[in-house]
mmCIF file of C-alpha atoms in Angstrom:
data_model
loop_
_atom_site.group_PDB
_atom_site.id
_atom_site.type_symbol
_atom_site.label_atom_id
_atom_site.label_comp_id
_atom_site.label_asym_id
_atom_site.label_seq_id
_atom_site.Cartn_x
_atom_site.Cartn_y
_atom_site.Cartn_z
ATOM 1 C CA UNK A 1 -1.881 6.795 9.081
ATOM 2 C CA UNK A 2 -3.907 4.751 6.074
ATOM 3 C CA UNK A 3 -1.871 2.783 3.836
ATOM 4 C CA UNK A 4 -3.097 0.680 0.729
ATOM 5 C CA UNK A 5 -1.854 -2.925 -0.608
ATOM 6 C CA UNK A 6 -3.002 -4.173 -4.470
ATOM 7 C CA UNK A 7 -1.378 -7.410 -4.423
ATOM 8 C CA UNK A 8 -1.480 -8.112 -8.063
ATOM 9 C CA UNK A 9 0.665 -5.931 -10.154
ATOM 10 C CA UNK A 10 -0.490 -7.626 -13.494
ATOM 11 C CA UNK A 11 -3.809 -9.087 -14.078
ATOM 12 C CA UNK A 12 -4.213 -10.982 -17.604
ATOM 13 C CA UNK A 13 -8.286 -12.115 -18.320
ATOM 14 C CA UNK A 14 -9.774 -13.312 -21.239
ATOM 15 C CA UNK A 15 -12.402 -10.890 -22.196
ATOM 16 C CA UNK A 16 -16.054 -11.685 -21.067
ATOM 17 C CA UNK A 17 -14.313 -13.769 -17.980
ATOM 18 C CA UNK A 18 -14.949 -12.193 -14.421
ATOM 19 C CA UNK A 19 -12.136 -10.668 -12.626
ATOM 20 C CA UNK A 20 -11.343 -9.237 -9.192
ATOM 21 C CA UNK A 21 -8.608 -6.807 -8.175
ATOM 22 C CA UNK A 22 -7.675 -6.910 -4.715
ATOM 23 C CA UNK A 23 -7.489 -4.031 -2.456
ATOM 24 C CA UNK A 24 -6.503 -4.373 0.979
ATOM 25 C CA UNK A 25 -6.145 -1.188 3.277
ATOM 26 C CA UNK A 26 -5.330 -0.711 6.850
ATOM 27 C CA UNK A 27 -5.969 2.813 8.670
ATOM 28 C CA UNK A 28 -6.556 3.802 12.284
ATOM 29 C CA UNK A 29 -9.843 6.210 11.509
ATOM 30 C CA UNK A 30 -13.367 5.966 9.505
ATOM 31 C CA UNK A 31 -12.300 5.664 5.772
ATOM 32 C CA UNK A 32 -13.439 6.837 2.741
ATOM 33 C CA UNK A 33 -12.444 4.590 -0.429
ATOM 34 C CA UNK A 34 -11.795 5.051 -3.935
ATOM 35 C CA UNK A 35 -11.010 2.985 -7.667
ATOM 36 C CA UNK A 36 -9.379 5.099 -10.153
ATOM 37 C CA UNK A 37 -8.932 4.253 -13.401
ATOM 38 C CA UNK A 38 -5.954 5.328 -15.859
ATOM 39 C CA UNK A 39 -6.398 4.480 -19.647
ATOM 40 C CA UNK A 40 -3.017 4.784 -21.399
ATOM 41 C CA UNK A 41 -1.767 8.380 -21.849
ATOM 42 C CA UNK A 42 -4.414 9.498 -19.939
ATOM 43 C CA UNK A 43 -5.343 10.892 -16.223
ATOM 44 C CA UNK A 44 -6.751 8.959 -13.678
ATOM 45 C CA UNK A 45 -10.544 8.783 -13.604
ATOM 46 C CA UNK A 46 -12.970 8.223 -10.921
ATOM 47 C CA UNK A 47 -14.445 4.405 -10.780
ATOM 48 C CA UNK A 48 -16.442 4.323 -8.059
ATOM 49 C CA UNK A 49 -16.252 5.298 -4.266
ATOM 50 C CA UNK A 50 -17.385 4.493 -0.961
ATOM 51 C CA UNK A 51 -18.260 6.858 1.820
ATOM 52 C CA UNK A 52 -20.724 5.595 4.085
ATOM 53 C CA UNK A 53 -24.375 3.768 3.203
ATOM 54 C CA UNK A 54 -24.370 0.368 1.445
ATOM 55 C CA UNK A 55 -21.062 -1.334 1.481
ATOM 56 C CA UNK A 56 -21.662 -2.500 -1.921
ATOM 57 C CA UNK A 57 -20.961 0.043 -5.085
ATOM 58 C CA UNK A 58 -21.451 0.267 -8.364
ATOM 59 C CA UNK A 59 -19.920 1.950 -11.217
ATOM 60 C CA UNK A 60 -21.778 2.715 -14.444
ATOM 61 C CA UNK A 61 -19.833 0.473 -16.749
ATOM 62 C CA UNK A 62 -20.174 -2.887 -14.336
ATOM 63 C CA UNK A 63 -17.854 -2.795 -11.916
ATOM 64 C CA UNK A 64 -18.321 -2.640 -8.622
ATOM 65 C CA UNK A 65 -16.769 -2.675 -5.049
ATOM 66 C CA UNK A 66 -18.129 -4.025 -1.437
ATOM 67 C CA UNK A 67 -16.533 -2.626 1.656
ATOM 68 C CA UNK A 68 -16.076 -5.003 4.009
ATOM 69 C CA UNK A 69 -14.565 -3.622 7.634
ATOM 70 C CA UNK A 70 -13.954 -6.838 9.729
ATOM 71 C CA UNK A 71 -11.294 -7.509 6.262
ATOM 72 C CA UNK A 72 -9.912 -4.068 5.475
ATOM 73 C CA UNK A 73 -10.515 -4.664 2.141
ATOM 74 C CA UNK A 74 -12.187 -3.118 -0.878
ATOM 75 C CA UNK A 75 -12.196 -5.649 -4.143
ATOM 76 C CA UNK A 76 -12.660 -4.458 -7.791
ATOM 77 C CA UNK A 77 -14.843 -7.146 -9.620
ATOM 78 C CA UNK A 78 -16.469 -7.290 -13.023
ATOM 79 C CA UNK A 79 -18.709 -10.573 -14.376
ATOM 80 C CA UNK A 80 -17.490 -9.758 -17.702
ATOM 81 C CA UNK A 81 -14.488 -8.116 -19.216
ATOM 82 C CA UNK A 82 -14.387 -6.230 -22.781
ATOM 83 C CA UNK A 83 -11.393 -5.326 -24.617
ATOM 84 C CA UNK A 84 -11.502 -1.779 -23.225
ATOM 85 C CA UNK A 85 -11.435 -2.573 -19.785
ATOM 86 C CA UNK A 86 -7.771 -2.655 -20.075
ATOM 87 C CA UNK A 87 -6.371 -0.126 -18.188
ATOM 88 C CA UNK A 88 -4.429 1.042 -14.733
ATOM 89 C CA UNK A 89 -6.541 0.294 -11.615
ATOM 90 C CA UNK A 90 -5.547 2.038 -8.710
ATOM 91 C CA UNK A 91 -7.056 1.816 -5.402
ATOM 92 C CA UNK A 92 -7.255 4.784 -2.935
ATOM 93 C CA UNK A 93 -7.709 5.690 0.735
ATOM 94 C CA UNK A 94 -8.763 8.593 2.344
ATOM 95 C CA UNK A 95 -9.021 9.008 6.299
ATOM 96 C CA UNK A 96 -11.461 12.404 5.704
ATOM 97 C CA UNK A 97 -8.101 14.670 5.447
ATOM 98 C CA UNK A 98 -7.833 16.162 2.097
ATOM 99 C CA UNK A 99 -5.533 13.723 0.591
ATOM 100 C CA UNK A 100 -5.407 10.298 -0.617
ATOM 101 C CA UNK A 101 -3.062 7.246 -0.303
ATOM 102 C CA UNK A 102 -2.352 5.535 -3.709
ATOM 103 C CA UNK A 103 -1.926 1.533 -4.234
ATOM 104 C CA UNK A 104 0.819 0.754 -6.763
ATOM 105 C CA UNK A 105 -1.720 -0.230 -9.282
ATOM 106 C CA UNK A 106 -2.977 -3.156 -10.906
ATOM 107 C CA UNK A 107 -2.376 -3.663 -14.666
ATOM 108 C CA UNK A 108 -5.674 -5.123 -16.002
ATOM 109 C CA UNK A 109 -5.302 -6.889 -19.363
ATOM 110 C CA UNK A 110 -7.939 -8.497 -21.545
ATOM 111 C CA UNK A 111 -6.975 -10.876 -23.995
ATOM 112 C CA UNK A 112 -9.152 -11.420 -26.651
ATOM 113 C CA UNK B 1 -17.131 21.808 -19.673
ATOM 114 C CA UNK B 2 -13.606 21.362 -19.849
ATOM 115 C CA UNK B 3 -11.442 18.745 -17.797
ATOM 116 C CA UNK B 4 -8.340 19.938 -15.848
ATOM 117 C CA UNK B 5 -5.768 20.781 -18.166
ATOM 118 C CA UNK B 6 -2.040 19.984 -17.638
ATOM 119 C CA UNK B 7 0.900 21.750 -19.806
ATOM 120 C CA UNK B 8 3.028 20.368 -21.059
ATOM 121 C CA UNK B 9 2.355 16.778 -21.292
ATOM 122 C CA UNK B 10 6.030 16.244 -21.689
ATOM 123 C CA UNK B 11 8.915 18.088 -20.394
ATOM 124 C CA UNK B 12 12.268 16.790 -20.826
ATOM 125 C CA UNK B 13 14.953 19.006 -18.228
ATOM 126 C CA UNK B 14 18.792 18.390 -17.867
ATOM 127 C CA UNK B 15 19.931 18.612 -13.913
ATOM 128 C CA UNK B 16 20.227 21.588 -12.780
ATOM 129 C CA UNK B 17 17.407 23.290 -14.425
ATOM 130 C CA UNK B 18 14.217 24.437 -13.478
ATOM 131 C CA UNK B 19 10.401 23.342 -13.967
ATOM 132 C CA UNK B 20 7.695 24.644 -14.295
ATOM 133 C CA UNK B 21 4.426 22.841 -14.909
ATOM 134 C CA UNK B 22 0.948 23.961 -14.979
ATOM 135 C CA UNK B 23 -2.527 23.035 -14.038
ATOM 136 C CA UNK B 24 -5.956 24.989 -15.166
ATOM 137 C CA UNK B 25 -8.655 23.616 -12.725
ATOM 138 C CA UNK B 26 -12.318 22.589 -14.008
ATOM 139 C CA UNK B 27 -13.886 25.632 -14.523
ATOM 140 C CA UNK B 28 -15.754 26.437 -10.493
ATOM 141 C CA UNK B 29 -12.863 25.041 -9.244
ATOM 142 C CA UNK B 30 -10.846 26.688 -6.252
ATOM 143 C CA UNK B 31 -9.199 23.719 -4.746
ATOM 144 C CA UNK B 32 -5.890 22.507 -6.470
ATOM 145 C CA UNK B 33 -4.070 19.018 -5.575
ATOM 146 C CA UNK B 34 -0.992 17.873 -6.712
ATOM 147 C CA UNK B 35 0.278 14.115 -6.597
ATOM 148 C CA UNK B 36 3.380 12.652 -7.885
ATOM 149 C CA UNK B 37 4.437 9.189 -9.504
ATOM 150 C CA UNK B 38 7.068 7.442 -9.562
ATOM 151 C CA UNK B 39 7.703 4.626 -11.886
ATOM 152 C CA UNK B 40 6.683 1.814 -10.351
ATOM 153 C CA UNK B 41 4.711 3.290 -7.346
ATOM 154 C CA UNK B 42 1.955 4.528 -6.767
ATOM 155 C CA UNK B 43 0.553 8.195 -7.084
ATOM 156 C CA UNK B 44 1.920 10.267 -3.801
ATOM 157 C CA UNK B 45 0.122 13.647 -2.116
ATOM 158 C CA UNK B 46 2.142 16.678 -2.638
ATOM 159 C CA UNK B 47 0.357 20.004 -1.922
ATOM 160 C CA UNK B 48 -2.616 20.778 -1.535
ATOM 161 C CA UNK B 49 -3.966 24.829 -2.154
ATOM 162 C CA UNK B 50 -6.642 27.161 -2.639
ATOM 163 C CA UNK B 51 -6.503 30.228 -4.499
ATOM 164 C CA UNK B 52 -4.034 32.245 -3.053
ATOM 165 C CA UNK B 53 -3.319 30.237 -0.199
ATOM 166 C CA UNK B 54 -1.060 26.939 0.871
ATOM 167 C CA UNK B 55 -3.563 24.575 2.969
ATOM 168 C CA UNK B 56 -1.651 21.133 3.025
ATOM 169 C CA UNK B 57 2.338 21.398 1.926
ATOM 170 C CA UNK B 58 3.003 18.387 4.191
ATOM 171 C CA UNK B 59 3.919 15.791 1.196
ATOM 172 C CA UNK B 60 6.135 18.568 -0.120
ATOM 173 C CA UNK B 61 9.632 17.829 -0.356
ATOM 174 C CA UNK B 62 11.518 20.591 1.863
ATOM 175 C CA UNK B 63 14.092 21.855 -0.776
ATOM 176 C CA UNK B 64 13.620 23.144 -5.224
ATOM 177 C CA UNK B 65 9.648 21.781 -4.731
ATOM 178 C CA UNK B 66 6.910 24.894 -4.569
ATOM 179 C CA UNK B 67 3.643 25.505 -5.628
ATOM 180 C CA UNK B 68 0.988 28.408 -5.497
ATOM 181 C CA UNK B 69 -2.231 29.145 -7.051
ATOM 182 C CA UNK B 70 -2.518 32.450 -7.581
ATOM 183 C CA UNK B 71 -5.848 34.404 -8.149
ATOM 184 C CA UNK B 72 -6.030 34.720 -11.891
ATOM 185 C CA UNK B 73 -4.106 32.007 -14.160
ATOM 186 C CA UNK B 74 -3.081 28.129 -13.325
ATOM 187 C CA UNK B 75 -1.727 26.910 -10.304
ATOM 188 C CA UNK B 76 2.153 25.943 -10.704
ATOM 189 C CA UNK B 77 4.237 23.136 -9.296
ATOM 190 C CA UNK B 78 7.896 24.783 -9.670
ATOM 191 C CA UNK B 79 10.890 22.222 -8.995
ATOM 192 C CA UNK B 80 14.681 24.055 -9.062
ATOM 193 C CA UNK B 81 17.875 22.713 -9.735
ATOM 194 C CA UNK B 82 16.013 19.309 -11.196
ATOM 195 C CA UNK B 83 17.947 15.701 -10.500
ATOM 196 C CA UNK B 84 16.997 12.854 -12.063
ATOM 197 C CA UNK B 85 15.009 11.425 -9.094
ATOM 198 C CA UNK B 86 12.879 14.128 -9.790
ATOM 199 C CA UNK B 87 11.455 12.209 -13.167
ATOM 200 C CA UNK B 88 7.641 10.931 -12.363
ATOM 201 C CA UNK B 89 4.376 12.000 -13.563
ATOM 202 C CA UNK B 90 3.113 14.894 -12.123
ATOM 203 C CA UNK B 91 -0.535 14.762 -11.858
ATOM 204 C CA UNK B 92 -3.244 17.873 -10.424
ATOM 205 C CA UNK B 93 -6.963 17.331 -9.362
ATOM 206 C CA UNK B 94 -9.232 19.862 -8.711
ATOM 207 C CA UNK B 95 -12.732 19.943 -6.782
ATOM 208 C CA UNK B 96 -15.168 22.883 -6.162
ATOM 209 C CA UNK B 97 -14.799 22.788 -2.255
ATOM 210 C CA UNK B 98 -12.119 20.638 0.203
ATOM 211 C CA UNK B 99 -13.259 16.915 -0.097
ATOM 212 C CA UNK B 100 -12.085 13.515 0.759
ATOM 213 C CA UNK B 101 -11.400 12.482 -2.348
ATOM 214 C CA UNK B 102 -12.793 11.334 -5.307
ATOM 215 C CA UNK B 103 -12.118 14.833 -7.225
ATOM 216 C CA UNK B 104 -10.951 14.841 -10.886
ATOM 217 C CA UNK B 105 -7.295 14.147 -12.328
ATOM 218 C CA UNK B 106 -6.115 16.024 -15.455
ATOM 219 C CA UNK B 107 -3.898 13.845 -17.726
ATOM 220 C CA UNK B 108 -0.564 14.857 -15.864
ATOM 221 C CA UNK B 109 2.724 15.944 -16.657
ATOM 222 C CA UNK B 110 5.673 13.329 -17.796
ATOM 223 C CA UNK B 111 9.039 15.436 -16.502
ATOM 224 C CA UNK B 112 11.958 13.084 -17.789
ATOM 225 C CA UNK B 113 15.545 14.570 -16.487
ATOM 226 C CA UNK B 114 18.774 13.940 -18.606
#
């Protein structure tokens, strides 16, 4: 069975500070990992993903993820946070079945 | 090209009724999933369905929860006889073929129960 851990319910940054969201996941197969992202009143959109390849990558707005095995875990980071960076990050694991196991979300907030 | 659509974006139920909420895939679209969340938790599998058929159910509570997607129209997450643990946002992705992930969410469904 996978199972996913975001440590940090809240995370408060000024904006253009770096920040990293923390994504921990544990599973007995291969894995296939995802960052959502969930603007107020809004759906969940994809971030970025992992499926095989290069263990680091990249969204298109600056984020991006490495994979690393030997830790289980799969960190969010961004040198420099804007104002509309803040948002609902969720983190997501997939053992190659057709659904996904949620984190609880982490509450990114940039202060300006 | 549309997104997936979810109706209503609100539904407010008193126990014991039913609901109904809907979910219009992208457009190519013949896989359907639904998730739920709870406040304060994260999103959880439900169902999982192609047109006309039931592939995954197994995050499906047993009893009032059911969902099909039939061949013409939405697909429908039906929930009898609501109680107020049933209140969570009820959100459906949609992909062109079965994947592991990383399909698109529509905006979900806020079901409050009074």
């Amino acid at each position: 069975a996978q199972s996913v851990t975001q440590l940090d319910s809240q995370v408060p940054v000024f904006e253009e500070a770096p920040v990293e969201l923390r994504c921990n996941y544990s599973s007995s197969v291969s894995v296939y990992l995802f960052w959502y992202v969930q603007y107020p009143n809004q759906g969940l959109q994809l971030l970025l993903k992992y499926l095989s390849g290069s263990t680091l990558v990249k969204s298109i707005n600056g984020f991006e993820a490495e994979f690393n095995k030997s830790q289980t875990s799969f960190h969010l980071r961004k040198p420099s946070v804007h104002i509309s960076d803040t948002a609902e990050y969720f983190c997501a694991v997939s053992g190659g079945a057709n659904n996904l196991f949620f984190g609880t979300g982490t509450r990114l907030t940039v202060i300006p | 090209n549309a997104g997936v659509m979810q109706n209503p974006r609100h539904l407010v139920r008193r126990r014991g009724q039913e609901a109904r909420l809907r979910c219009s895939p992208m457009k190519g679209h013949s896989h359907v999933y639904w998730y739920r969340q709870l406040p304060e938790e994260g999103l959880k599998f439900m169902v999982y369905l192609q047109k006309e058929n039931i592939i995954d159910e197994s995050g499906m509570p047993k009893e009032r929860f059911s969902a099909e997607f039939p061949k013409e129209g939405p697909s429908i997450l039906r929930i009898q006889q609501v109680v107020r643990g049933d209140s969570a946002a009820y959100f459906c992705a949609s992909s062109p073929f079965e994947q592991a992930g990383g399909y698109t969410f529509g905006s979900g469904t806020r079901l409050t129960v009074v």
